[in-house]
PDB file of C-alpha atoms in Angstrom:
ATOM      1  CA  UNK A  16      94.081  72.555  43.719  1.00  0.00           C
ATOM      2  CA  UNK A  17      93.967  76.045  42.412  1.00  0.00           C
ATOM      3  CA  UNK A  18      92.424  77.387  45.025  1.00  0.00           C
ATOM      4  CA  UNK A  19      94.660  75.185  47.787  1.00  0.00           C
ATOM      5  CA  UNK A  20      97.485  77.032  45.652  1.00  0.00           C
ATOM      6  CA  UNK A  21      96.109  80.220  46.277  1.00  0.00           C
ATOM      7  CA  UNK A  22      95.707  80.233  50.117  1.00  0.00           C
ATOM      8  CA  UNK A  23      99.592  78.824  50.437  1.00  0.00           C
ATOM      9  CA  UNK A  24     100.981  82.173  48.411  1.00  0.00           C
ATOM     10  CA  UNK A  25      98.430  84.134  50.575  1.00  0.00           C
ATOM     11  CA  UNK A  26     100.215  82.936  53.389  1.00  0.00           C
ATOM     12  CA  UNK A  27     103.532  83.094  52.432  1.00  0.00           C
ATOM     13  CA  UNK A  28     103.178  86.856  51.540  1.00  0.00           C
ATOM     14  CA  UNK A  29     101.904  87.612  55.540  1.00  0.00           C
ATOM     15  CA  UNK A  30     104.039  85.679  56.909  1.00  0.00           C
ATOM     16  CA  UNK A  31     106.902  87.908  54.491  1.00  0.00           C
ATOM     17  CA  UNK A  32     105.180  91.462  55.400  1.00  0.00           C
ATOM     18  CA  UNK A  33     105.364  90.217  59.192  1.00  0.00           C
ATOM     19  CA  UNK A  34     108.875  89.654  59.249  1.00  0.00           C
ATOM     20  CA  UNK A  35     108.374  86.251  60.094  1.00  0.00           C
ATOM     21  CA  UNK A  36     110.095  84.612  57.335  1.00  0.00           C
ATOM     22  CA  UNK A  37     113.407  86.223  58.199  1.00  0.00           C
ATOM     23  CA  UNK A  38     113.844  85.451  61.600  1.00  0.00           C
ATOM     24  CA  UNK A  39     116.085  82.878  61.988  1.00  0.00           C
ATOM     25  CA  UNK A  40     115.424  79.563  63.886  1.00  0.00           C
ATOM     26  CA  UNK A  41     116.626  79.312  67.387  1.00  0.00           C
ATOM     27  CA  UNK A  42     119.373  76.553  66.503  1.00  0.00           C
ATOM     28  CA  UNK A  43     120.928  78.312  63.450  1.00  0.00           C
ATOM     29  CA  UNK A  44     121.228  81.519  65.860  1.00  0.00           C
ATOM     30  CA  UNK A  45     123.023  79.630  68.878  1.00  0.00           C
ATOM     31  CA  UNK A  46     125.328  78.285  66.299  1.00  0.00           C
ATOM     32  CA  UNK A  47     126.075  81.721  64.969  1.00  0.00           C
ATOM     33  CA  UNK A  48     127.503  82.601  68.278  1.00  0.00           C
ATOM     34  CA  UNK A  49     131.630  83.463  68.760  1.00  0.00           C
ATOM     35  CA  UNK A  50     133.293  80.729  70.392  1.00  0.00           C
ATOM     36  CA  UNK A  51     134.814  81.481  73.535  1.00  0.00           C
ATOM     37  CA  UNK A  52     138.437  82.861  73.622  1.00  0.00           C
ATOM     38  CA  UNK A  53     141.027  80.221  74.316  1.00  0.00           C
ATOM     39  CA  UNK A  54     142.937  80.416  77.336  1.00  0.00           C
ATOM     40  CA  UNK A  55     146.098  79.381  76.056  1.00  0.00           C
ATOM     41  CA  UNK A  56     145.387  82.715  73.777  1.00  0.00           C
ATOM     42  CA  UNK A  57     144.121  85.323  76.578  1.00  0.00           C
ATOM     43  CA  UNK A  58     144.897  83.544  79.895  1.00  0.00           C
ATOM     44  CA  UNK A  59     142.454  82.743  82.040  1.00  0.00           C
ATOM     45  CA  UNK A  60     141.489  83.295  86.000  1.00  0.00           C
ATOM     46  CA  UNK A  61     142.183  81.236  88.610  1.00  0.00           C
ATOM     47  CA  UNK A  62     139.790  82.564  91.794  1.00  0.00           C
ATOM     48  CA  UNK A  63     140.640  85.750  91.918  1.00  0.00           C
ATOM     49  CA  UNK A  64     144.289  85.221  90.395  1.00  0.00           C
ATOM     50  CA  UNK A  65     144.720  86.265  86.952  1.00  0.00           C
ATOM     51  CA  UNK A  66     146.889  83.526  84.940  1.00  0.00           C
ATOM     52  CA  UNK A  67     148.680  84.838  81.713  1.00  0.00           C
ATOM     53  CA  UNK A  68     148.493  82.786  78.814  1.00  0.00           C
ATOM     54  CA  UNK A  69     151.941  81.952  78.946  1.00  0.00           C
ATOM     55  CA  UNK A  70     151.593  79.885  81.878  1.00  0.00           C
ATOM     56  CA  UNK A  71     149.183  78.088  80.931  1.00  0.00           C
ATOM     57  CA  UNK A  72     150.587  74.519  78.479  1.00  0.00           C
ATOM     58  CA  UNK A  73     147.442  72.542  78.310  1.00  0.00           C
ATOM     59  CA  UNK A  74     143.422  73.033  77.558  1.00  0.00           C
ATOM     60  CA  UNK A  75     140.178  71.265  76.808  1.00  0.00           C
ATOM     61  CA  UNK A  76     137.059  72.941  76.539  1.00  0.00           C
ATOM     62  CA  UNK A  77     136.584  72.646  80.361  1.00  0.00           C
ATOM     63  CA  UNK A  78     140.028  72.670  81.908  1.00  0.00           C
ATOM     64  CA  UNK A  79     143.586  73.829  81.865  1.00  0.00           C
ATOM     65  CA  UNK A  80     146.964  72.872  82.837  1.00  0.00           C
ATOM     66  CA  UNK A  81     148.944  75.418  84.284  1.00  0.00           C
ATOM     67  CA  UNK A  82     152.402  75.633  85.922  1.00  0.00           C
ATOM     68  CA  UNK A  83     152.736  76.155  89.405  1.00  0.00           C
ATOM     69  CA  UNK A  84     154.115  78.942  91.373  1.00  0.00           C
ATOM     70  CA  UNK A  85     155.921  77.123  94.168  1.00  0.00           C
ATOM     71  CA  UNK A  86     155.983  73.349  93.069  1.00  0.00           C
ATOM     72  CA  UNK A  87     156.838  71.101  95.808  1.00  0.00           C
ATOM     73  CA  UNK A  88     158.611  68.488  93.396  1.00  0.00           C
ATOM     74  CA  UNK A  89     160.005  68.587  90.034  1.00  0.00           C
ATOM     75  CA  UNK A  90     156.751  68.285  87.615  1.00  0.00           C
ATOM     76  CA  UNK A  91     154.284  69.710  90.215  1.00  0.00           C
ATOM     77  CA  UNK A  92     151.334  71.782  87.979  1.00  0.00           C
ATOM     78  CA  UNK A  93     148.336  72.303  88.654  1.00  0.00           C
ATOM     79  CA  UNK A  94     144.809  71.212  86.404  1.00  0.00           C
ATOM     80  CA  UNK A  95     142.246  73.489  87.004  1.00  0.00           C
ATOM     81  CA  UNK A  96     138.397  73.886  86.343  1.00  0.00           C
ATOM     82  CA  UNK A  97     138.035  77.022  83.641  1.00  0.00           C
ATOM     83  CA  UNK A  98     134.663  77.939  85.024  1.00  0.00           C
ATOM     84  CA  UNK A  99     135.430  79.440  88.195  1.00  0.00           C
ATOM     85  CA  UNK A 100     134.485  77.396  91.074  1.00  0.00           C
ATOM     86  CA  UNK A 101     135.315  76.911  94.367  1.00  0.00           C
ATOM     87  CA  UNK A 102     134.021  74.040  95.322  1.00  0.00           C
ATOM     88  CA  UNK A 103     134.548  70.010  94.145  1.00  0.00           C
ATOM     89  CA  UNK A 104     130.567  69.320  94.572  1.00  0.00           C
ATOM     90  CA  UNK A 105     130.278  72.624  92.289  1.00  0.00           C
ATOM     91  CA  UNK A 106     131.510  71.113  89.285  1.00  0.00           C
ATOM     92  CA  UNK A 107     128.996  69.698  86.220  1.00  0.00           C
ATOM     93  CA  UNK A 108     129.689  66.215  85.628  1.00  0.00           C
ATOM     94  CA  UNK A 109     131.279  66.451  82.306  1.00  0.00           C
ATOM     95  CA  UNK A 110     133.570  68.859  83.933  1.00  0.00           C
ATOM     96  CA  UNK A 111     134.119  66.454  86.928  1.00  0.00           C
ATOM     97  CA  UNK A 112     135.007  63.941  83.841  1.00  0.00           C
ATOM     98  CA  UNK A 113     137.099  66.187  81.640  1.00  0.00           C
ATOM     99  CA  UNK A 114     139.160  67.777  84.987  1.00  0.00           C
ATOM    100  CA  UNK A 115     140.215  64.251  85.665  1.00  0.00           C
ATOM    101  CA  UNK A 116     140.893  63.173  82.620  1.00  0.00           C
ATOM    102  CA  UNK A 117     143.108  66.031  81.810  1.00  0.00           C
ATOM    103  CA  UNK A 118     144.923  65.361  85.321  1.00  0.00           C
ATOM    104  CA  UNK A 119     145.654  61.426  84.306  1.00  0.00           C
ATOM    105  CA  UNK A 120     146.821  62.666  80.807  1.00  0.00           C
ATOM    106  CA  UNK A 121     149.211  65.052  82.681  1.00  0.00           C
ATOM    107  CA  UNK A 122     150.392  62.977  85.015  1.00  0.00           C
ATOM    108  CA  UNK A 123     151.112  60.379  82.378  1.00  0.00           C
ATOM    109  CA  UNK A 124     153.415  62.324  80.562  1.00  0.00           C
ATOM    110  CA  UNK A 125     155.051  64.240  82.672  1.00  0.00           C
ATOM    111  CA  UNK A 126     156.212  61.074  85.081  1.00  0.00           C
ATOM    112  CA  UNK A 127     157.987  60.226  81.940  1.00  0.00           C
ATOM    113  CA  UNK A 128     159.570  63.501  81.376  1.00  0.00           C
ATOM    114  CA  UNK A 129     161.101  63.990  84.547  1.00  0.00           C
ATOM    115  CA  UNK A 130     161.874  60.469  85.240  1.00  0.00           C
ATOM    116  CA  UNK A 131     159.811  59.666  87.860  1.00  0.00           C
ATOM    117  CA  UNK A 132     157.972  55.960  88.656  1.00  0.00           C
ATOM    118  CA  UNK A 133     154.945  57.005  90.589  1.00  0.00           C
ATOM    119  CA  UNK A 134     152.213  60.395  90.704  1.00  0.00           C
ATOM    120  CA  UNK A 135     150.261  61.758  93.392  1.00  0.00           C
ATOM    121  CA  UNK A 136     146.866  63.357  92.252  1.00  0.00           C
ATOM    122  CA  UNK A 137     145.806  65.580  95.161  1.00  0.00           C
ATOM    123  CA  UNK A 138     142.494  68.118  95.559  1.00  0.00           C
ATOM    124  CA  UNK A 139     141.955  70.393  98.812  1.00  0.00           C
ATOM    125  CA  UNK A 140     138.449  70.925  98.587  1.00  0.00           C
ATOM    126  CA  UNK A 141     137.629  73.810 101.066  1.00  0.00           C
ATOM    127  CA  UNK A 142     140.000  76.413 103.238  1.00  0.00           C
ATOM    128  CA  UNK A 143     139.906  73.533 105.853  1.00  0.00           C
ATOM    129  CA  UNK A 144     141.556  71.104 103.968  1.00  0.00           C
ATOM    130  CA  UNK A 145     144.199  73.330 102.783  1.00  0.00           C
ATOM    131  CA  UNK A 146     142.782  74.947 100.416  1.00  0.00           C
ATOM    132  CA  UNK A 147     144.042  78.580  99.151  1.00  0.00           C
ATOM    133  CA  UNK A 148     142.723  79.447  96.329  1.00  0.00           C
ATOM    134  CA  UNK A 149     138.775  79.189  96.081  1.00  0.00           C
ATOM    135  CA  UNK A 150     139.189  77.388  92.548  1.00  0.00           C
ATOM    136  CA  UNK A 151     139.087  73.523  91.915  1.00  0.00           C
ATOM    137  CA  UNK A 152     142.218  72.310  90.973  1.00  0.00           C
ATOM    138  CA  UNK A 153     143.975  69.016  91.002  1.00  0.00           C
ATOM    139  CA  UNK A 154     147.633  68.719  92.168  1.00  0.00           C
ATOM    140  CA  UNK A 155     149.499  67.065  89.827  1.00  0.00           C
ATOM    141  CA  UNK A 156     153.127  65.680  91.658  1.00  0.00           C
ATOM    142  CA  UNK A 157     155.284  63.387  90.189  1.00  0.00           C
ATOM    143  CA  UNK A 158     156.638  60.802  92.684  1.00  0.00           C
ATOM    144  CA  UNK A 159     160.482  59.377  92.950  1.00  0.00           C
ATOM    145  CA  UNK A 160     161.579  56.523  95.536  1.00  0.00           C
ATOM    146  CA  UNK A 161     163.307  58.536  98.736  1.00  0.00           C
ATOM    147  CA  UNK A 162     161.966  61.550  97.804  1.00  0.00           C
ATOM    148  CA  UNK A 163     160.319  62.250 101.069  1.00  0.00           C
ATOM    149  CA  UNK A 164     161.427  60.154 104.112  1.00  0.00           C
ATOM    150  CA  UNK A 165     157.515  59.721 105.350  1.00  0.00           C
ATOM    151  CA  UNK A 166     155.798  59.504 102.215  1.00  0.00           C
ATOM    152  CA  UNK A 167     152.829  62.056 104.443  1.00  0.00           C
ATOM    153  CA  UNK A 168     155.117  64.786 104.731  1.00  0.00           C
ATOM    154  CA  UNK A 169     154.120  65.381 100.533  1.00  0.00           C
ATOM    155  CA  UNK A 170     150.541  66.596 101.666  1.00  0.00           C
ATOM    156  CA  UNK A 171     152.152  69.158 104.141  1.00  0.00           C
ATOM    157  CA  UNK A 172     154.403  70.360 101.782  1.00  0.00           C
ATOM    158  CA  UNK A 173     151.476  70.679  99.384  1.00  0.00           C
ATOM    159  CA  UNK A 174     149.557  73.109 101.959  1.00  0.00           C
ATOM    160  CA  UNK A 175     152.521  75.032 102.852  1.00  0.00           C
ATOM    161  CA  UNK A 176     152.620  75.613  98.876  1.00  0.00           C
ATOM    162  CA  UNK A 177     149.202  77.338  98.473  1.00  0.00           C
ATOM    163  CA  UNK A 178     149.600  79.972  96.536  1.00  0.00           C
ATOM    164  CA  UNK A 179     147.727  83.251  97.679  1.00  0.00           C
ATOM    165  CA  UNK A 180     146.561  86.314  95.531  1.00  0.00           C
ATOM    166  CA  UNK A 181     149.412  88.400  94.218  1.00  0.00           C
ATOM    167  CA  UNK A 182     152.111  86.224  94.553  1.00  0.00           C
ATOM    168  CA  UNK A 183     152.477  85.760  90.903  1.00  0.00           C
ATOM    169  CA  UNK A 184     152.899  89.765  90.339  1.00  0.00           C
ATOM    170  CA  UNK A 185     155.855  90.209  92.806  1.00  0.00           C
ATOM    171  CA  UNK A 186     158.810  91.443  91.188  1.00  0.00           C
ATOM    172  CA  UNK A 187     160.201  90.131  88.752  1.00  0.00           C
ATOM    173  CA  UNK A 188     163.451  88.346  89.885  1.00  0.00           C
ATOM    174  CA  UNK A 189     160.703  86.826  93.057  1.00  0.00           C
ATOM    175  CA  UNK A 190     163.105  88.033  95.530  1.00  0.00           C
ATOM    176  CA  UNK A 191     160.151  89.449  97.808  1.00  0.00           C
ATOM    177  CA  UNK A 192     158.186  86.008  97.183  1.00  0.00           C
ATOM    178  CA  UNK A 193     161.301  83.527  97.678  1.00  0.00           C
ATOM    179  CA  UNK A 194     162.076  85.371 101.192  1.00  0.00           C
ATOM    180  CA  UNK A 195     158.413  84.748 102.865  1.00  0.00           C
ATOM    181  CA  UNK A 196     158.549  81.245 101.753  1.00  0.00           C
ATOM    182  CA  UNK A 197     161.950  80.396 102.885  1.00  0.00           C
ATOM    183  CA  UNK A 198     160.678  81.019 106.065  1.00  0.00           C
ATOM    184  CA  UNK A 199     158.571  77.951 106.119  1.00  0.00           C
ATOM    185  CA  UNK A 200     160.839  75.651 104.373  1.00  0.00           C
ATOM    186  CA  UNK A 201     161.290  72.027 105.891  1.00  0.00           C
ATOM    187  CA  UNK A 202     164.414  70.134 104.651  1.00  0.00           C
ATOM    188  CA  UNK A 203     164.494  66.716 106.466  1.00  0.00           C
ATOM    189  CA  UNK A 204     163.534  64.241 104.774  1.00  0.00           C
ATOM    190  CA  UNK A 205     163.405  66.260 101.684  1.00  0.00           C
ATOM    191  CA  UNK A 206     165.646  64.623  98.260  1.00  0.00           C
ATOM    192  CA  UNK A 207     165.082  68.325  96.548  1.00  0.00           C
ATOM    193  CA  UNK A 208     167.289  71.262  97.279  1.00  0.00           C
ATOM    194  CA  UNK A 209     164.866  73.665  99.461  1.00  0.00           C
ATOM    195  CA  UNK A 210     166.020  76.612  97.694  1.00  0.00           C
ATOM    196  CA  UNK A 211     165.039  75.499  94.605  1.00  0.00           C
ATOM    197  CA  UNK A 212     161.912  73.670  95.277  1.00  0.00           C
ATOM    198  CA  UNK A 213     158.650  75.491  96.562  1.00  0.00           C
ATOM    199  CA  UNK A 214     159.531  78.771  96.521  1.00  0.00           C
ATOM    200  CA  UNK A 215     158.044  81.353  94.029  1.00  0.00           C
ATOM    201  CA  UNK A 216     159.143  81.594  90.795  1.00  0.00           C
ATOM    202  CA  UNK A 217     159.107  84.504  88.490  1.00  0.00           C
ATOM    203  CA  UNK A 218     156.983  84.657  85.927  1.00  0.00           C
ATOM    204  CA  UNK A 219     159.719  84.091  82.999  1.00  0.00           C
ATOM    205  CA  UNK A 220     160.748  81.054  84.787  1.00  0.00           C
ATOM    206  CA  UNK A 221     157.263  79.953  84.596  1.00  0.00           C
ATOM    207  CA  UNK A 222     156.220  81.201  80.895  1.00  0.00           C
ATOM    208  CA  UNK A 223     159.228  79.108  80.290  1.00  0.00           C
ATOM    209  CA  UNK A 224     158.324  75.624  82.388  1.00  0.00           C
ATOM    210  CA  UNK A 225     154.948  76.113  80.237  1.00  0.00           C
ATOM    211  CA  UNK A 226     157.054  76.607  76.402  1.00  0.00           C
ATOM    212  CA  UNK A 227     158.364  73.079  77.353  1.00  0.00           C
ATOM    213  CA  UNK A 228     155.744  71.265  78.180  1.00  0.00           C
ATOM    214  CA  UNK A 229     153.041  72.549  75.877  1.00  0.00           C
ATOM    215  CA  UNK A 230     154.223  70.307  72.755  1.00  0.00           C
ATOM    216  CA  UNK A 231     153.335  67.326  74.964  1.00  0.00           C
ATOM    217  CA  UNK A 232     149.688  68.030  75.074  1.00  0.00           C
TER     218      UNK A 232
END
């Protein structure tokens, strides 16, 4: 016993004079690390947009909910993927999972905040389907009876939305942005007033959208 007793303090003072006995294990280290920043704290990017915190009214640890820049209908956000991806296939699978879930949580609530009965969930996945920015995100629109004469004619309006890199930035009464989009508005068929539906909104009108909303999440 003595001698077992012996070779174990033996050990323990090489193992001490090697520096092996401080160096922390490989779990304790990883759980040492700073958490990442939240994005309702320090914004976040969307492609190659960059999306101030105060735009932003919803997060999990893999997505956000963020207001839109041109919504096509009252309600109209956007849930996006916070790692930066442009693709649908690109996504993990508990991101596919948590994206989704965030959008049904969304849509839940905010068809009861602006009074609608129905939502459309819709995701351009690729420049060919419409989409503009290379980012997955989910369209989140909340649906009213009559508010499009051919129910289709939603999915147009959604392309003709796409936002497209410095849109958000333009000045800050979005004079400059509201005139290009007027350009392309389509009124038939259309319950909302054109000029106050899908055109660009300044950023205090969306920091504001966001204030509203975020107590529901």
């Amino acid at each position: 016993p003595h001698s077992m007793l012996r070779a174990s303090w033996s050990l323990r003072r090489v193992a001490a004079s090697s520096g092996l006995a401080r160096r922390p294990r490989p779990g304790l280290r990883a759980m040492s690390r700073p958490a990442s920043a939240s994005a309702l704290d320090s914004g976040m990017r969307f492609g190659p947009i960059a999306i101030p915190a105060s735009q932003i009214f919803a997060e999990t640890s893999l997505s956000v909910g963020l207001v839109n820049l041109k919504p096509v209908v009252p309600g109209h956000v956007l849930i996006v993927s916070k790692r930066v991806v442009p693709r649908f296939h690109d996504l993990t699978a508990d991101e596919t999972a948590d994206l989704w879930s965030l959008a049904k949580r969304v849509g839940h609530a905010l068809e009861g905040r602006v009074g609608a009965t129905s939502v459309t969930f819709a995701l351009q996945d690729g420049p060919q389907a419409g989409q503009t920015v290379p980012h997955v995100h989910v369209h989140v629109l909340p649906r009213v009876a009559g508010d499009f004469a051919d129910n289709d004619d939603i999915y147009r309006e959604v392309e003709a939305s796409g936002e497209r890199e410095g849109e958000r930035s333009a000045d800050a009464d979005g004079h400059a942005a509201r005139d290009a989009t007027r350009e392309t508005q389509k009124t038939k068929g259309r319950r909302f007033d054109p000029d106050a539906e899908r055109v660009a909104r300044s950023a205090a009108e969306m920091a504001a959208e966001a204030a509203e909303l975020r107590p529901l999440f």
